[in-house]
Amino acid sequence: MRGAHREHISNNRGEVLRVLIIEDEPRIVEFIKEGLEQEGHEVYSESDGRAGLAAALSENHDAIILDVMLPLMDGFAVCRELRDRDVSTPIIMLTARDDISDRVEGLNTGADDYLTKPFAFEELLARIGAVTRRNKAGEANAIKIADLEIDLDRHVVSRRGQVIELTPKEFNLLEYLVLNKNIALSRMRILESVWGFDFAAETNVVDVYIRYLRQKLDEGFEPKIIKTVRGVGYMAGE
Ligand code: CA
């Protein structure tokens, strides 16, 4: 269930990414910029370490492509400085050769990945996709329906900012409903997914727990999040 959710929120295809390139070789900057812009992304570039650091600190980016050998300040120092200042933007380091010590140092300074020059553009694109997905999965494992918020990592549920106490089973049921938002779910499907295949009870238990959830989540609030779908079962939605 959790896995499916991560996959869902981490799918950033079609999303515009803001990418910062810190690289002093104009041909490489052009090569990367052209490719990324063709993919619909926004690209910014700086050609020395200090200007790159300043840009990374002052603007939000989804990913930073950082060369190691740079004028004024090298890529390792830029990376270390960004991490020291709690900038968690994913960083892909570009190393001039397949040098193990460069790779190790890059990853030690807080880079997320590295790429050896020369590289194919598709390779870079794949790495950018991977590090931005990783970053997003880490920060936003929460779901919102109208004013109902469900933090899937901390198991905290709130409506209009007011925390709602749920039992573990109630939380599991709610989690299943919201991960399948706007999909009508049969009682049998809910029973199997939330209570497990071995659960021998009547589907009546689903109705009982739906009633508990409604009392806690929907009573006194509009819109009602938990809907009855006639002839099918239940559904969560606005
Ligand atoms: Ca360089």
mmCIF file of C-alpha atoms and ligand atoms in Angstrom:
data_model
loop_
_atom_site.group_PDB
_atom_site.id
_atom_site.type_symbol
_atom_site.label_atom_id
_atom_site.label_comp_id
_atom_site.label_asym_id
_atom_site.label_seq_id
_atom_site.Cartn_x
_atom_site.Cartn_y
_atom_site.Cartn_z
ATOM 1 C CA MET A 1 0.000 0.000 0.000
ATOM 2 C CA ARG A 2 2.754 2.369 1.047
ATOM 3 C CA GLY A 3 4.834 1.364 -1.949
ATOM 4 C CA ALA A 4 2.044 2.105 -4.367
ATOM 5 C CA HIS A 5 1.580 5.513 -2.825
ATOM 6 C CA ARG A 6 5.245 6.448 -3.097
ATOM 7 C CA GLU A 7 5.222 5.418 -6.695
ATOM 8 C CA HIS A 8 2.197 7.567 -7.298
ATOM 9 C CA ILE A 9 3.523 10.769 -5.718
ATOM 10 C CA SER A 10 7.014 10.237 -7.073
ATOM 11 C CA ASN A 11 5.912 10.109 -10.665
ATOM 12 C CA ASN A 12 7.085 13.509 -11.815
ATOM 13 C CA ARG A 13 6.790 12.916 -15.527
ATOM 14 C CA GLY A 14 5.340 15.982 -17.177
ATOM 15 C CA GLU A 15 6.359 18.156 -14.250
ATOM 16 C CA VAL A 16 8.548 21.203 -14.953
ATOM 17 C CA LEU A 17 11.815 20.960 -13.014
ATOM 18 C CA ARG A 18 14.030 23.933 -12.184
ATOM 19 C CA VAL A 19 17.597 22.814 -12.749
ATOM 20 C CA LEU A 20 20.768 24.737 -11.887
ATOM 21 C CA ILE A 21 23.949 23.896 -13.804
ATOM 22 C CA ILE A 22 27.262 24.958 -12.283
ATOM 23 C CA GLU A 23 29.842 24.268 -14.971
ATOM 24 C CA ASP A 24 32.599 26.319 -16.618
ATOM 25 C CA GLU A 25 32.735 24.559 -19.979
ATOM 26 C CA PRO A 26 30.265 26.369 -22.267
ATOM 27 C CA ARG A 27 29.868 23.407 -24.611
ATOM 28 C CA ILE A 28 28.749 21.156 -21.798
ATOM 29 C CA VAL A 29 26.406 23.811 -20.402
ATOM 30 C CA GLU A 30 24.824 24.227 -23.839
ATOM 31 C CA PHE A 31 24.525 20.470 -24.327
ATOM 32 C CA ILE A 32 22.712 19.996 -21.012
ATOM 33 C CA LYS A 33 20.628 23.163 -21.293
ATOM 34 C CA GLU A 34 19.361 22.364 -24.780
ATOM 35 C CA GLY A 35 18.397 18.836 -23.804
ATOM 36 C CA LEU A 36 16.614 19.820 -20.617
ATOM 37 C CA GLU A 37 14.758 22.703 -22.233
ATOM 38 C CA GLN A 38 13.547 20.359 -24.934
ATOM 39 C CA GLU A 39 12.096 18.248 -22.143
ATOM 40 C CA GLY A 40 10.260 21.352 -20.934
ATOM 41 C CA HIS A 41 12.439 22.089 -17.902
ATOM 42 C CA GLU A 42 13.732 25.483 -16.726
ATOM 43 C CA VAL A 43 17.499 25.733 -16.731
ATOM 44 C CA TYR A 44 19.768 28.238 -14.972
ATOM 45 C CA SER A 45 23.545 28.237 -15.200
ATOM 46 C CA GLU A 46 26.592 29.672 -13.458
ATOM 47 C CA SER A 47 30.173 29.237 -14.622
ATOM 48 C CA ASP A 48 32.158 29.408 -11.382
ATOM 49 C CA GLY A 49 31.851 27.855 -7.962
ATOM 50 C CA ARG A 50 31.171 30.995 -6.001
ATOM 51 C CA ALA A 51 28.417 32.318 -8.305
ATOM 52 C CA GLY A 52 26.959 28.818 -8.385
ATOM 53 C CA LEU A 53 26.886 28.612 -4.601
ATOM 54 C CA ALA A 54 25.193 32.019 -4.387
ATOM 55 C CA ALA A 55 22.552 30.978 -6.930
ATOM 56 C CA ALA A 56 21.907 27.701 -5.124
ATOM 57 C CA LEU A 57 21.496 29.517 -1.824
ATOM 58 C CA SER A 58 19.219 32.261 -3.078
ATOM 59 C CA GLU A 59 16.841 30.328 -5.337
ATOM 60 C CA ASN A 60 14.965 27.054 -5.028
ATOM 61 C CA HIS A 61 15.870 24.383 -7.553
ATOM 62 C CA ASP A 62 14.685 20.814 -7.995
ATOM 63 C CA ALA A 63 18.172 19.609 -8.897
ATOM 64 C CA ILE A 64 21.723 20.945 -9.211
ATOM 65 C CA ILE A 65 24.247 19.644 -11.723
ATOM 66 C CA LEU A 66 27.644 20.458 -10.293
ATOM 67 C CA ASP A 67 31.018 20.142 -12.003
ATOM 68 C CA VAL A 68 34.005 19.233 -9.817
ATOM 69 C CA MET A 69 36.698 21.336 -11.505
ATOM 70 C CA LEU A 70 35.470 24.938 -11.328
ATOM 71 C CA PRO A 71 37.094 28.379 -11.052
ATOM 72 C CA LEU A 72 37.122 30.159 -7.653
ATOM 73 C CA MET A 73 35.662 27.279 -5.667
ATOM 74 C CA ASP A 74 35.593 23.596 -6.638
ATOM 75 C CA GLY A 75 32.469 21.457 -6.779
ATOM 76 C CA PHE A 76 33.266 19.524 -3.594
ATOM 77 C CA ALA A 77 33.521 22.764 -1.604
ATOM 78 C CA VAL A 78 30.269 24.060 -3.117
ATOM 79 C CA CYS A 79 28.505 20.815 -2.259
ATOM 80 C CA ARG A 80 29.848 20.743 1.295
ATOM 81 C CA GLU A 81 28.852 24.371 1.857
ATOM 82 C CA LEU A 82 25.302 23.766 0.595
ATOM 83 C CA ARG A 83 24.819 20.765 2.868
ATOM 84 C CA ASP A 84 26.321 22.677 5.821
ATOM 85 C CA ARG A 85 23.698 25.331 5.239
ATOM 86 C CA ASP A 86 20.917 22.727 5.126
ATOM 87 C CA VAL A 87 20.204 23.053 1.420
ATOM 88 C CA SER A 88 18.873 19.578 0.587
ATOM 89 C CA THR A 89 18.388 20.065 -3.165
ATOM 90 C CA PRO A 90 19.515 16.892 -4.985
ATOM 91 C CA ILE A 91 23.033 17.317 -6.426
ATOM 92 C CA ILE A 92 24.546 15.382 -9.305
ATOM 93 C CA MET A 93 28.311 15.843 -9.554
ATOM 94 C CA LEU A 94 30.098 15.781 -12.891
ATOM 95 C CA THR A 95 33.553 14.229 -12.678
ATOM 96 C CA ALA A 96 36.132 14.542 -15.454
ATOM 97 C CA ARG A 97 37.156 10.916 -15.388
ATOM 98 C CA ASP A 98 36.013 7.722 -13.809
ATOM 99 C CA ASP A 99 38.099 8.367 -10.741
ATOM 100 C CA ILE A 100 37.028 6.386 -7.685
ATOM 101 C CA SER A 101 38.430 8.944 -5.240
ATOM 102 C CA ASP A 102 36.417 11.749 -6.947
ATOM 103 C CA ARG A 103 33.269 9.672 -6.670
ATOM 104 C CA VAL A 104 33.830 8.830 -3.044
ATOM 105 C CA GLU A 105 34.647 12.413 -2.158
ATOM 106 C CA GLY A 106 31.600 13.654 -4.045
ATOM 107 C CA LEU A 107 29.260 11.338 -2.216
ATOM 108 C CA ASN A 108 30.974 12.121 1.102
ATOM 109 C CA THR A 109 30.379 15.827 0.664
ATOM 110 C CA GLY A 110 26.647 15.165 0.299
ATOM 111 C CA ALA A 111 26.103 14.715 -3.448
ATOM 112 C CA ASP A 112 23.263 12.368 -4.391
ATOM 113 C CA ASP A 113 24.837 10.964 -7.521
ATOM 114 C CA TYR A 114 27.730 11.497 -9.911
ATOM 115 C CA LEU A 115 28.228 11.218 -13.624
ATOM 116 C CA THR A 116 31.507 10.759 -15.484
ATOM 117 C CA LYS A 117 32.251 12.925 -18.505
ATOM 118 C CA PRO A 118 31.589 12.315 -21.301
ATOM 119 C CA PHE A 119 28.043 11.126 -20.718
ATOM 120 C CA ALA A 120 24.954 10.558 -22.828
ATOM 121 C CA PHE A 121 22.151 13.048 -22.258
ATOM 122 C CA GLU A 122 19.659 10.236 -21.565
ATOM 123 C CA GLU A 123 21.924 9.076 -18.767
ATOM 124 C CA LEU A 124 21.846 12.514 -17.145
ATOM 125 C CA LEU A 125 18.087 12.746 -17.597
ATOM 126 C CA ALA A 126 17.631 9.370 -15.898
ATOM 127 C CA ARG A 127 19.803 10.466 -12.950
ATOM 128 C CA ILE A 128 17.875 13.727 -12.585
ATOM 129 C CA GLY A 129 14.622 11.773 -12.606
ATOM 130 C CA ALA A 130 15.916 9.406 -9.941
ATOM 131 C CA VAL A 131 17.262 12.028 -7.518
ATOM 132 C CA THR A 132 14.224 14.314 -7.774
ATOM 133 C CA ARG A 133 11.852 11.389 -7.208
ATOM 134 C CA ARG A 134 13.868 10.338 -4.177
ATOM 135 C CA ASN A 135 13.754 13.862 -2.787
ATOM 136 C CA LYS A 136 10.006 14.223 -3.257
ATOM 137 C CA ALA A 137 9.211 10.845 -1.761
ATOM 138 C CA GLY A 138 11.161 11.856 1.325
ATOM 139 C CA GLU A 139 9.413 15.120 1.957
ATOM 140 C CA ALA A 140 5.769 14.727 1.056
ATOM 141 C CA ASN A 141 4.257 11.488 2.190
ATOM 142 C CA ALA A 142 0.942 13.114 2.985
ATOM 143 C CA ILE A 143 -2.474 13.250 1.376
ATOM 144 C CA LYS A 144 -5.059 15.992 1.447
ATOM 145 C CA ILE A 145 -8.758 15.695 0.648
ATOM 146 C CA ALA A 146 -10.608 18.991 1.071
ATOM 147 C CA ASP A 147 -9.518 20.114 4.572
ATOM 148 C CA LEU A 148 -8.682 16.589 5.735
ATOM 149 C CA GLU A 149 -4.949 15.906 5.987
ATOM 150 C CA ILE A 150 -3.386 12.496 6.448
ATOM 151 C CA ASP A 151 0.321 12.253 7.257
ATOM 152 C CA LEU A 152 1.129 8.703 6.203
ATOM 153 C CA ASP A 153 4.530 8.602 7.874
ATOM 154 C CA ARG A 154 3.563 9.948 11.273
ATOM 155 C CA HIS A 155 0.022 8.526 11.196
ATOM 156 C CA VAL A 156 -1.431 11.894 12.089
ATOM 157 C CA VAL A 157 -4.868 12.827 10.808
ATOM 158 C CA SER A 158 -6.359 16.292 11.043
ATOM 159 C CA ARG A 159 -9.359 18.126 9.747
ATOM 160 C CA ARG A 160 -9.387 21.909 9.533
ATOM 161 C CA GLY A 161 -6.126 21.776 11.468
ATOM 162 C CA GLN A 162 -7.717 19.852 14.344
ATOM 163 C CA VAL A 163 -6.008 16.536 15.136
ATOM 164 C CA ILE A 164 -8.313 13.503 15.049
ATOM 165 C CA GLU A 165 -7.442 10.431 17.124
ATOM 166 C CA LEU A 166 -7.876 7.148 15.271
ATOM 167 C CA THR A 167 -7.265 3.575 16.371
ATOM 168 C CA PRO A 168 -4.676 1.698 14.256
ATOM 169 C CA LYS A 169 -7.416 -0.185 12.403
ATOM 170 C CA GLU A 170 -9.352 2.993 11.700
ATOM 171 C CA PHE A 171 -6.160 4.548 10.382
ATOM 172 C CA ASN A 172 -5.473 1.554 8.126
ATOM 173 C CA LEU A 173 -8.976 1.766 6.716
ATOM 174 C CA LEU A 174 -8.697 5.509 6.113
ATOM 175 C CA GLU A 175 -5.267 5.069 4.532
ATOM 176 C CA TYR A 176 -6.632 2.471 2.142
ATOM 177 C CA LEU A 177 -9.579 4.677 1.195
ATOM 178 C CA VAL A 178 -7.516 7.818 0.569
ATOM 179 C CA LEU A 179 -4.789 5.995 -1.352
ATOM 180 C CA ASN A 180 -7.632 4.893 -3.638
ATOM 181 C CA LYS A 181 -9.307 8.285 -3.613
ATOM 182 C CA ASN A 182 -12.293 8.642 -5.962
ATOM 183 C CA ILE A 183 -12.406 4.911 -6.596
ATOM 184 C CA ALA A 184 -15.504 3.011 -5.485
ATOM 185 C CA LEU A 185 -14.321 0.084 -3.356
ATOM 186 C CA SER A 186 -16.401 -2.983 -2.604
ATOM 187 C CA ARG A 187 -16.742 -4.171 0.989
ATOM 188 C CA MET A 188 -14.961 -7.397 0.015
ATOM 189 C CA ARG A 189 -12.018 -5.528 -1.486
ATOM 190 C CA ILE A 190 -11.743 -3.304 1.585
ATOM 191 C CA LEU A 191 -11.989 -6.309 3.879
ATOM 192 C CA GLU A 192 -9.256 -8.183 2.038
ATOM 193 C CA SER A 193 -6.938 -5.188 1.827
ATOM 194 C CA VAL A 194 -7.353 -3.810 5.345
ATOM 195 C CA TRP A 195 -8.175 -6.917 7.392
ATOM 196 C CA GLY A 196 -6.350 -9.457 5.232
ATOM 197 C CA PHE A 197 -7.324 -12.531 3.274
ATOM 198 C CA ASP A 198 -7.470 -14.737 6.349
ATOM 199 C CA PHE A 199 -9.979 -12.597 8.127
ATOM 200 C CA ALA A 200 -13.011 -14.803 8.601
ATOM 201 C CA ALA A 201 -15.507 -12.195 9.738
ATOM 202 C CA GLU A 202 -18.517 -10.838 7.896
ATOM 203 C CA THR A 203 -18.152 -7.834 5.600
ATOM 204 C CA ASN A 204 -20.256 -6.191 8.270
ATOM 205 C CA VAL A 205 -17.011 -5.225 10.025
ATOM 206 C CA VAL A 206 -16.319 -2.802 7.166
ATOM 207 C CA ASP A 207 -19.637 -1.037 7.747
ATOM 208 C CA VAL A 208 -18.930 -0.829 11.464
ATOM 209 C CA TYR A 209 -15.524 0.783 10.943
ATOM 210 C CA ILE A 210 -16.826 3.101 8.229
ATOM 211 C CA ARG A 211 -19.346 4.297 10.812
ATOM 212 C CA TYR A 212 -16.526 4.951 13.325
ATOM 213 C CA LEU A 213 -14.563 6.887 10.712
ATOM 214 C CA ARG A 214 -17.578 8.954 9.739
ATOM 215 C CA GLN A 215 -18.242 9.873 13.352
ATOM 216 C CA LYS A 216 -14.664 11.067 13.754
ATOM 217 C CA LEU A 217 -13.964 12.615 10.354
ATOM 218 C CA ASP A 218 -17.229 13.762 8.859
ATOM 219 C CA GLU A 219 -19.610 14.613 11.680
ATOM 220 C CA GLY A 220 -19.924 18.374 11.879
ATOM 221 C CA PHE A 221 -17.819 18.895 8.740
ATOM 222 C CA GLU A 222 -18.534 19.593 5.084
ATOM 223 C CA PRO A 223 -17.895 18.145 2.586
ATOM 224 C CA LYS A 224 -18.364 14.547 3.736
ATOM 225 C CA ILE A 225 -15.184 12.676 2.787
ATOM 226 C CA ILE A 226 -16.497 9.126 3.072
ATOM 227 C CA LYS A 227 -19.214 8.374 0.548
ATOM 228 C CA THR A 228 -21.505 5.422 0.138
ATOM 229 C CA VAL A 229 -21.552 4.124 -3.419
ATOM 230 C CA ARG A 230 -24.829 2.294 -3.896
ATOM 231 C CA GLY A 231 -24.477 -1.291 -5.009
ATOM 232 C CA VAL A 232 -20.708 -1.167 -4.585
ATOM 233 C CA GLY A 233 -19.391 -0.033 -1.232
ATOM 234 C CA TYR A 234 -17.482 3.053 -0.195
ATOM 235 C CA MET A 235 -15.253 5.750 -1.585
ATOM 236 C CA ALA A 236 -13.188 8.658 -0.261
ATOM 237 C CA GLY A 237 -13.377 11.947 -2.128
ATOM 238 C CA GLU A 238 -14.371 15.593 -1.910
HETATM 239 CA CA CA B 1 35.170 22.204 -15.273
#
